[in-house]
Coordinates of C-alpha atoms and ligand atoms in Angstrom, one line a residue:
X1 CA 46.3 -14.9 2.1
X2 CA 45.3 -17.9 0.0
X3 CA 47.4 -20.9 0.7
X4 CA 49.8 -21.8 -2.2
X5 CA 49.0 -25.5 -1.4
X6 CA 46.0 -25.6 -3.7
X7 CA 47.8 -23.6 -6.5
X8 CA 50.6 -26.2 -6.3
X9 CA 48.1 -29.1 -6.7
X10 CA 46.5 -27.4 -9.7
X11 CA 50.0 -27.0 -11.3
X12 CA 50.5 -30.7 -10.5
X13 CA 47.3 -31.6 -12.4
X14 CA 48.3 -29.4 -15.4
X15 CA 51.7 -31.0 -15.5
X16 CA 50.4 -34.6 -15.9
X17 CA 50.8 -34.4 -19.7
X18 CA 49.1 -36.6 -22.2
X19 CA 47.2 -39.5 -20.7
X20 CA 48.1 -43.0 -21.8
X21 CA 46.9 -46.5 -21.1
X22 CA 43.6 -48.3 -20.9
X23 CA 40.7 -48.2 -18.5
X24 CA 40.3 -51.6 -16.7
X25 CA 37.6 -53.4 -18.6
X26 CA 37.7 -56.9 -17.1
X27 CA 35.1 -55.6 -14.7
X28 CA 32.6 -54.4 -17.3
X29 CA 31.2 -51.6 -15.2
X30 CA 34.6 -50.0 -14.8
X31 CA 34.8 -49.5 -18.5
X32 CA 32.0 -46.9 -18.2
X33 CA 34.2 -44.5 -16.2
X34 CA 35.0 -41.2 -17.8
X35 CA 38.7 -41.5 -18.7
X36 CA 39.4 -37.8 -18.4
X37 CA 38.7 -37.5 -14.7
X38 CA 41.7 -36.3 -12.8
X39 CA 42.1 -35.4 -9.1
X40 CA 44.6 -35.2 -6.3
X41 CA 44.3 -34.6 -2.6
X42 CA 46.7 -34.1 0.3
X43 CA 45.6 -34.7 3.9
X44 CA 47.6 -33.5 6.9
X45 CA 47.6 -35.5 10.1
X46 CA 45.6 -32.8 11.9
X47 CA 42.7 -33.1 9.4
X48 CA 43.4 -30.4 6.7
X49 CA 42.6 -31.7 3.3
X50 CA 43.8 -29.9 0.1
X51 CA 42.2 -30.9 -3.2
X52 CA 42.3 -30.1 -6.8
X53 CA 40.5 -31.4 -9.9
X54 CA 37.6 -33.9 -9.7
X55 CA 38.0 -34.3 -6.0
X56 CA 34.3 -35.1 -5.4
X57 CA 33.9 -37.7 -8.1
X58 CA 33.4 -41.2 -6.7
X59 CA 35.1 -44.3 -7.9
X60 CA 35.5 -47.7 -6.4
X61 CA 38.3 -48.3 -3.9
X62 CA 39.2 -51.7 -5.5
X63 CA 42.7 -53.0 -4.3
X64 CA 43.3 -49.9 -2.1
X65 CA 40.9 -51.7 0.3
X66 CA 43.4 -54.4 0.8
X67 CA 45.8 -52.8 3.4
X68 CA 42.8 -51.7 5.5
X69 CA 41.2 -55.2 5.5
X70 CA 44.6 -56.7 6.3
X71 CA 44.7 -54.3 9.4
X72 CA 41.3 -55.5 10.5
X73 CA 42.3 -59.2 10.1
X74 CA 45.3 -58.6 12.3
X75 CA 43.2 -56.7 14.9
X76 CA 40.8 -59.6 15.0
X77 CA 43.1 -62.6 14.8
X78 CA 46.5 -61.3 16.0
X79 CA 49.6 -60.9 13.8
X80 CA 51.0 -64.4 14.3
X81 CA 47.7 -66.1 13.2
X82 CA 47.5 -63.9 10.1
X83 CA 51.2 -64.6 9.2
X84 CA 50.5 -68.3 9.4
X85 CA 48.0 -67.8 6.6
X86 CA 49.4 -65.0 4.5
X87 CA 53.1 -64.3 3.9
X88 CA 54.6 -60.8 3.5
X89 CA 57.0 -61.4 0.5
X90 CA 56.6 -59.4 -2.7
X91 CA 55.6 -61.8 -5.4
X92 CA 56.6 -59.9 -8.6
X93 CA 53.6 -61.5 -10.1
X94 CA 50.5 -59.8 -11.4
X95 CA 47.8 -59.0 -8.8
X96 CA 45.6 -61.9 -9.8
X97 CA 48.2 -64.5 -10.4
X98 CA 47.1 -68.0 -9.4
X99 CA 50.2 -68.9 -7.3
X100 CA 50.8 -69.8 -3.7
X101 CA 54.0 -70.5 -1.8
X102 CA 54.8 -74.1 -2.8
X103 CA 55.9 -75.3 0.7
X104 CA 53.2 -73.7 2.8
X105 CA 50.3 -73.0 0.5
X106 CA 50.3 -69.4 1.8
X107 CA 49.5 -66.5 -0.6
X108 CA 52.7 -64.5 -0.9
X109 CA 51.3 -61.3 0.5
X110 CA 48.0 -59.6 1.4
X111 CA 48.2 -57.1 -1.5
X112 CA 47.7 -59.7 -4.3
X113 CA 44.2 -61.1 -4.7
X114 CA 44.9 -64.5 -3.2
X115 CA 46.2 -62.9 0.0
X116 CA 43.5 -60.3 0.1
X117 CA 40.7 -62.8 -0.2
X118 CA 42.4 -64.8 2.6
X119 CA 42.7 -61.6 4.7
X120 CA 39.0 -60.8 4.1
X121 CA 38.0 -64.2 5.4
X122 CA 40.1 -63.7 8.5
X123 CA 38.0 -60.6 9.5
X124 CA 35.8 -61.5 12.5
X125 CA 32.0 -61.7 12.1
X126 CA 29.1 -64.2 12.5
X127 CA 28.6 -64.4 8.8
X128 CA 29.7 -63.1 5.5
X129 CA 27.4 -60.1 5.7
X130 CA 28.7 -59.1 9.1
X131 CA 32.3 -59.3 7.9
X132 CA 31.5 -56.8 5.1
X133 CA 29.6 -54.6 7.5
X134 CA 32.6 -54.4 9.9
X135 CA 35.0 -53.7 7.0
X136 CA 32.9 -50.9 5.6
X137 CA 32.5 -49.5 9.1
X138 CA 36.3 -49.4 9.5
X139 CA 36.8 -47.7 6.1
X140 CA 34.2 -45.1 7.1
X141 CA 35.9 -44.3 10.4
X142 CA 39.1 -43.8 8.5
X143 CA 37.5 -41.7 5.9
X144 CA 35.6 -39.6 8.4
X145 CA 32.3 -40.2 6.7
X146 CA 29.9 -43.0 6.0
X147 CA 30.9 -44.9 2.9
X148 CA 28.8 -47.4 0.9
X149 CA 29.1 -50.1 -1.7
X150 CA 28.5 -49.3 -5.4
X151 CA 26.0 -52.0 -6.2
X152 CA 26.5 -51.6 -9.9
X153 CA 30.2 -52.3 -9.8
X154 CA 29.7 -55.1 -7.3
X155 CA 27.2 -56.9 -9.5
X156 CA 29.3 -56.4 -12.5
X157 CA 32.5 -57.7 -10.9
X158 CA 30.8 -60.6 -9.2
X159 CA 29.4 -61.7 -12.5
X160 CA 32.9 -61.9 -13.9
X161 CA 34.8 -63.1 -10.8
X162 CA 35.8 -66.5 -12.1
X163 CA 39.4 -66.0 -11.5
X164 CA 39.0 -64.8 -7.9
X165 CA 36.6 -67.8 -7.4
X166 CA 39.4 -70.1 -8.7
X167 CA 41.8 -68.4 -6.2
X168 CA 39.4 -68.9 -3.3
X169 CA 38.7 -72.5 -4.1
X170 CA 42.5 -73.1 -4.4
X171 CA 43.0 -71.5 -1.0
X172 CA 40.4 -73.7 0.5
X173 CA 42.1 -76.9 -0.8
X174 CA 45.4 -76.0 0.9
X175 CA 43.6 -75.1 4.2
X176 CA 44.2 -71.3 4.0
X177 CA 40.5 -70.5 3.9
X178 CA 38.1 -71.7 6.6
X179 CA 35.0 -70.1 5.1
X180 CA 32.9 -70.9 2.0
X181 CA 35.0 -69.8 -1.0
X182 CA 32.0 -68.2 -2.8
X183 CA 31.2 -66.2 0.3
X184 CA 34.7 -65.0 0.6
X185 CA 34.8 -63.8 -3.0
X186 CA 31.4 -62.2 -2.6
X187 CA 32.5 -60.3 0.5
X188 CA 35.9 -59.4 -1.0
X189 CA 34.2 -58.1 -4.1
X190 CA 31.9 -55.9 -1.9
X191 CA 34.9 -54.6 -0.1
X192 CA 36.5 -53.6 -3.5
X193 CA 33.3 -52.0 -4.6
X194 CA 33.2 -49.3 -1.8
X195 CA 32.9 -45.9 -3.4
X196 CA 35.4 -43.2 -2.4
X197 CA 36.7 -39.9 -3.6
X198 CA 40.4 -38.7 -3.5
X199 CA 39.4 -36.7 -0.4
X200 CA 38.4 -39.9 1.4
X201 CA 41.5 -41.8 0.3
X202 CA 43.8 -39.0 1.3
X203 CA 42.2 -38.9 4.7
X204 CA 42.4 -42.7 5.1
X205 CA 46.1 -42.4 4.1
X206 CA 46.7 -39.7 6.7
X207 CA 45.4 -42.0 9.4
X208 CA 48.0 -44.6 8.3
X209 CA 50.6 -41.8 8.3
X210 CA 49.6 -40.9 11.8
X211 CA 50.3 -44.4 13.2
X212 CA 46.6 -45.4 13.0
X213 CA 45.2 -42.3 14.7
X214 CA 42.5 -40.1 13.2
X215 CA 42.7 -36.3 13.3
X216 CA 40.1 -36.5 16.1
X217 CA 42.5 -38.5 18.1
X218 CA 40.8 -41.8 17.8
X219 CA 43.3 -44.7 17.6
X220 CA 41.5 -46.8 15.0
X221 CA 44.5 -49.0 14.1
X222 CA 46.9 -50.2 16.7
X223 CA 50.4 -48.6 16.0
X224 CA 52.2 -52.0 15.6
X225 CA 49.6 -53.2 13.1
X226 CA 49.7 -49.9 11.3
X227 CA 53.5 -50.4 10.9
X228 CA 52.9 -53.9 9.6
X229 CA 50.4 -52.6 7.0
X230 CA 52.8 -49.8 5.8
X231 CA 55.7 -52.2 5.5
X232 CA 53.7 -54.5 3.3
X233 CA 52.4 -51.6 1.3
X234 CA 56.0 -50.5 0.8
X235 CA 57.2 -53.8 -0.6
X236 CA 54.0 -55.1 -2.3
X237 CA 51.6 -52.3 -2.8
X238 CA 52.2 -51.4 -6.4
X239 CA 51.5 -54.7 -8.2
X240 CA 54.5 -56.0 -10.1
X241 CA 56.1 -52.5 -10.2
X242 CA 56.8 -52.3 -6.5
X243 CA 60.6 -52.0 -7.0
X244 CA 60.2 -49.3 -9.6
X245 CA 57.9 -47.4 -7.4
X246 CA 60.0 -47.7 -4.3
X247 CA 63.0 -46.4 -6.1
X248 CA 61.3 -43.6 -8.0
X249 CA 58.7 -42.4 -5.5
X250 CA 59.7 -44.1 -2.3
X251 CA 56.7 -44.1 -0.1
X252 CA 54.2 -46.9 0.9
X253 CA 51.4 -46.9 -1.5
X254 CA 48.5 -48.8 -2.9
X255 CA 46.8 -48.6 -6.2
X256 CA 43.4 -49.9 -7.5
X257 CA 42.2 -50.8 -10.9
X258 CA 39.5 -48.1 -10.9
X259 CA 42.4 -45.6 -11.1
X260 CA 42.8 -44.6 -7.5
X261 CA 46.3 -44.4 -6.0
X262 CA 47.0 -43.8 -2.3
X263 CA 50.4 -42.9 -0.7
X264 CA 51.5 -42.5 2.9
X265 CA 54.5 -40.6 4.1
X266 CA 54.7 -41.8 7.7
X267 CA 54.6 -39.0 10.3
X268 CA 53.8 -36.4 7.6
X269 CA 51.0 -36.7 5.2
X270 CA 48.4 -38.8 3.3
X271 CA 48.1 -38.4 -0.5
X272 CA 45.6 -39.7 -3.1
X273 CA 45.3 -39.4 -6.8
X274 CA 42.7 -40.5 -9.3
X275 CA 42.8 -41.0 -13.1
X276 CA 41.2 -44.1 -14.6
X277 CA 43.6 -45.0 -17.4
X278 CA 46.1 -47.6 -16.3
X279 CA 49.7 -48.4 -17.2
X280 CA 50.7 -51.9 -18.1
X281 CA 51.2 -52.8 -14.4
X282 CA 47.6 -51.8 -13.6
X283 CA 48.6 -48.5 -11.9
X284 CA 46.9 -45.2 -12.8
X285 CA 49.2 -43.6 -15.5
X286 CA 48.7 -40.0 -14.5
X287 CA 48.4 -40.9 -10.8
X288 CA 51.9 -42.4 -10.9
X289 CA 53.2 -39.3 -12.7
X290 CA 51.7 -37.0 -10.1
X291 CA 53.4 -39.0 -7.3
X292 CA 56.7 -38.9 -9.2
X293 CA 56.5 -35.2 -9.6
X294 CA 55.5 -34.7 -5.9
X295 CA 58.4 -36.7 -4.9
X296 CA 60.6 -34.4 -6.9
X297 CA 59.0 -31.2 -5.7
X298 CA 58.2 -32.0 -2.1
X299 CA 61.0 -34.4 -1.3
X300 CA 58.8 -37.3 -0.2
X301 CA 61.1 -40.2 -0.7
X302 CA 61.6 -42.2 2.5
X303 CA 65.2 -43.0 1.7
X304 CA 66.2 -39.4 1.4
X305 CA 68.6 -38.9 4.2
X306 CA 67.7 -36.1 6.6
X307 CA 70.4 -34.2 8.4
X308 CA 70.2 -35.3 11.9
X309 CA 73.5 -34.0 12.9
X310 CA 72.0 -30.6 13.6
X311 CA 72.9 -29.5 17.1
X312 CA 69.9 -30.0 19.3
X313 CA 71.7 -29.4 22.6
X314 CA 73.9 -26.7 24.0
X315 CA 75.6 -26.4 27.3
X316 CA 75.8 -23.0 29.0
X317 CA 76.7 -22.1 32.5
X318 CA 74.6 -19.9 34.7
X319 CA 75.2 -19.1 38.4
X320 CA 77.3 -22.1 38.9
X321 CA 74.8 -24.4 37.3
X322 CA 75.4 -26.3 34.0
X323 CA 72.4 -25.8 31.8
X324 CA 71.7 -28.2 28.9
X325 CA 69.3 -26.4 26.6
X326 CA 67.7 -28.9 24.3
X327 CA 65.6 -28.0 21.2
X328 CA 63.4 -29.8 18.7
X329 CA 61.7 -33.2 18.5
X330 CA 63.7 -36.0 20.0
X331 CA 64.3 -39.4 18.5
X332 CA 67.2 -41.8 18.9
X333 CA 69.8 -39.7 17.2
X334 CA 68.8 -36.4 18.8
X335 CA 68.8 -38.2 22.2
X336 CA 72.3 -39.5 21.5
X337 CA 73.5 -35.9 21.0
X338 CA 71.9 -34.9 24.3
X339 CA 73.6 -37.8 26.1
X340 CA 76.9 -36.8 24.5
X341 CA 76.4 -33.3 26.1
X342 CA 75.8 -34.9 29.5
X343 CA 79.1 -36.9 29.2
X344 CA 80.9 -33.5 29.3
X345 CA 79.9 -33.1 32.9
X346 CA 82.7 -34.1 35.2
X347 CA 81.5 -36.2 38.2
X348 CA 80.8 -33.9 41.2
X349 CA 78.1 -32.2 43.0
X350 CA 77.6 -29.1 40.8
X351 CA 73.9 -28.6 39.8
X352 CA 72.8 -29.6 36.3
X353 CA 69.7 -28.2 34.7
X354 CA 68.1 -30.1 31.8
X355 CA 66.0 -27.6 30.0
X356 CA 63.3 -29.1 27.8
X357 CA 61.4 -25.8 27.3
X358 CA 62.0 -26.0 23.5
X359 CA 61.2 -29.6 23.1
X360 CA 57.6 -30.4 22.2
X361 CA 57.9 -34.1 21.5
X362 CA 60.1 -37.1 22.3
X363 CA 59.4 -40.6 21.3
X364 CA 59.6 -43.4 23.8
X365 CA 63.2 -44.3 22.9
X366 CA 64.4 -40.8 23.3
X367 CA 62.5 -40.5 26.6
X368 CA 64.2 -43.6 28.0
X369 CA 67.6 -42.4 26.9
X370 CA 67.1 -39.0 28.5
X371 CA 65.9 -40.4 31.7
X372 CA 68.8 -42.8 31.9
X373 CA 71.2 -39.9 31.3
X374 CA 69.6 -38.0 34.1
X375 CA 69.9 -41.0 36.4
X376 CA 73.6 -41.3 35.6
X377 CA 74.2 -37.6 36.3
X378 CA 72.5 -38.1 39.6
X379 CA 74.7 -41.2 40.3
X380 CA 77.7 -39.1 39.5
X381 CA 76.7 -36.8 42.4
X382 CA 74.9 -34.0 40.6
X383 CA 71.8 -32.3 41.8
X384 CA 69.7 -32.6 38.6
X385 CA 66.8 -30.4 37.8
X386 CA 64.5 -31.0 34.8
X387 CA 62.5 -28.1 33.3
X388 CA 59.7 -29.8 31.3
X389 CA 56.9 -27.3 30.7
X390 CA 55.3 -29.3 27.9
X391 CA 55.3 -32.6 29.7
X392 CA 57.6 -34.3 27.2
X393 CA 58.7 -36.8 29.8
X394 CA 55.0 -37.7 30.4
X395 CA 54.4 -39.4 33.7
X396 CA 57.7 -41.2 33.5
X397 CA 59.9 -41.5 36.6
X398 CA 62.4 -38.7 36.2
X399 CA 65.5 -40.8 36.8
X400 CA 66.3 -39.1 40.1
X401 CA 66.2 -35.6 38.6
X402 CA 63.9 -33.2 40.3
X403 CA 61.1 -32.1 38.0
X404 CA 61.0 -28.3 38.5
X405 CA 58.0 -27.5 36.5
X406 CA 55.9 -30.3 35.3
X407 CA 52.5 -29.5 34.1
X408 CA 52.3 -25.9 33.1
X409 CA 54.3 -23.9 30.8
X410 CA 56.3 -21.0 32.2
X411 CA 55.9 -20.3 35.9
X412 CA 53.9 -22.7 37.9
X413 CA 56.0 -25.1 39.7
X414 CA 59.5 -23.8 39.0
X415 CA 61.3 -22.7 42.1
X416 CA 62.2 -19.1 41.4
X417 CA 65.9 -19.8 41.3
X418 CA 65.7 -22.4 38.5
X419 CA 63.0 -20.6 36.6
X420 CA 65.4 -17.6 36.5
X421 CA 68.3 -19.8 35.5
X422 CA 66.4 -21.3 32.6
X423 CA 64.9 -18.0 31.3
X424 CA 68.0 -15.9 32.0
X425 CA 70.1 -18.4 30.0
X426 CA 67.6 -18.2 27.1
X427 CA 67.7 -14.5 27.3
Ligands
LIG1 N1 38.4 -56.2 -7.3 C1 39.5 -56.3 -8.2 C2 39.9 -57.7 -8.4 O1 39.9 -58.5 -7.5 C3 40.6 -55.5 -7.5 C4 41.8 -55.5 -8.4 C5 42.7 -54.3 -8.2 O2 42.3 -53.2 -7.9 O3 43.9 -54.5 -8.3 O4 40.3 -58.1 -9.5

């Protein structure tokens, strides 16, 4: 069978309609791009990448670099130190607006140029060159291949970077920039000139979607930092059309003036599009259309309510034991349903089995809630047994329930009686 995923992406490309807008020309080299290029890529968290169109054509990452450099600045300096220098409020201004918060002199957020130049300068390194090296190395780890700077685009942008220079000197006067302003702009311009394909961007987005973890299991960005980055992308990632974007597409995203567009659906997928003509906000015209269509077809919007009232727990009796069979991934709301099931047990010494055989994953909140529930059943006088073949509870204390099979699925440590109870009940 051939997966329909790629057919869908081809349909998506065909459905983009007439292109409109202009290629960015304030960076002279960008004006040489072929305006008809069109590509899309979708990367799953376990490393599958589906592509269609000009998926191997390189373009410069431009502003899509900003969230990643912000992550590195936080890793190097700590979140508090970074927040003292760069705020996280949407500005509503154009990306290169020369404005700072009047009271503090902070750039409004790290997705506009002023904030991005400040974030670049907060990346650790002995000198400007080392900062750039570390940045490109991070991008490469996220993309899963070695990336490099397009020297043509870099030279071209640096030669016309007066506005960014003005921003950097202004940052220096208010004490937000500790390094030489010209060095900061040079480094920032190199960071923007890294060449990528939609394949690379989708994979980088998938790492953000996975809480900072690559498909190979490497935790490249700390989960809390990753969350910070995605939050800022959500409110500030799409230039001055962030509100429009959040309502119509509804996922954290970042666009760049070379025509790239990257979106992240947390916990699910990383997506990238490329088409060089830009709308009046500076976002890829056809890129935005593709994301809008994907939102419609694939239900990406973060604010779409999911039905969490689905029953995840049922109570059955077997040989005098109350068996709570639990199924699915457990988060706060699912754990609440499980606890509600536990409250139906009258205090007493009847045995209770908590059967997690159909649970593959629980987040830390759900785990704590479950263990507290087990502890309380135990305090009520029950003999509690936990069947946890997938190790969902990890190495956690079992809250005074006896773990009847811990490490191996099916068999192993389950005392025969309870193994029978669990499997007989499941049928
Ligand atoms: N290097 C570009 C600049 O600083 C990035 C702009 C963008 O992609 O929004 O102007």
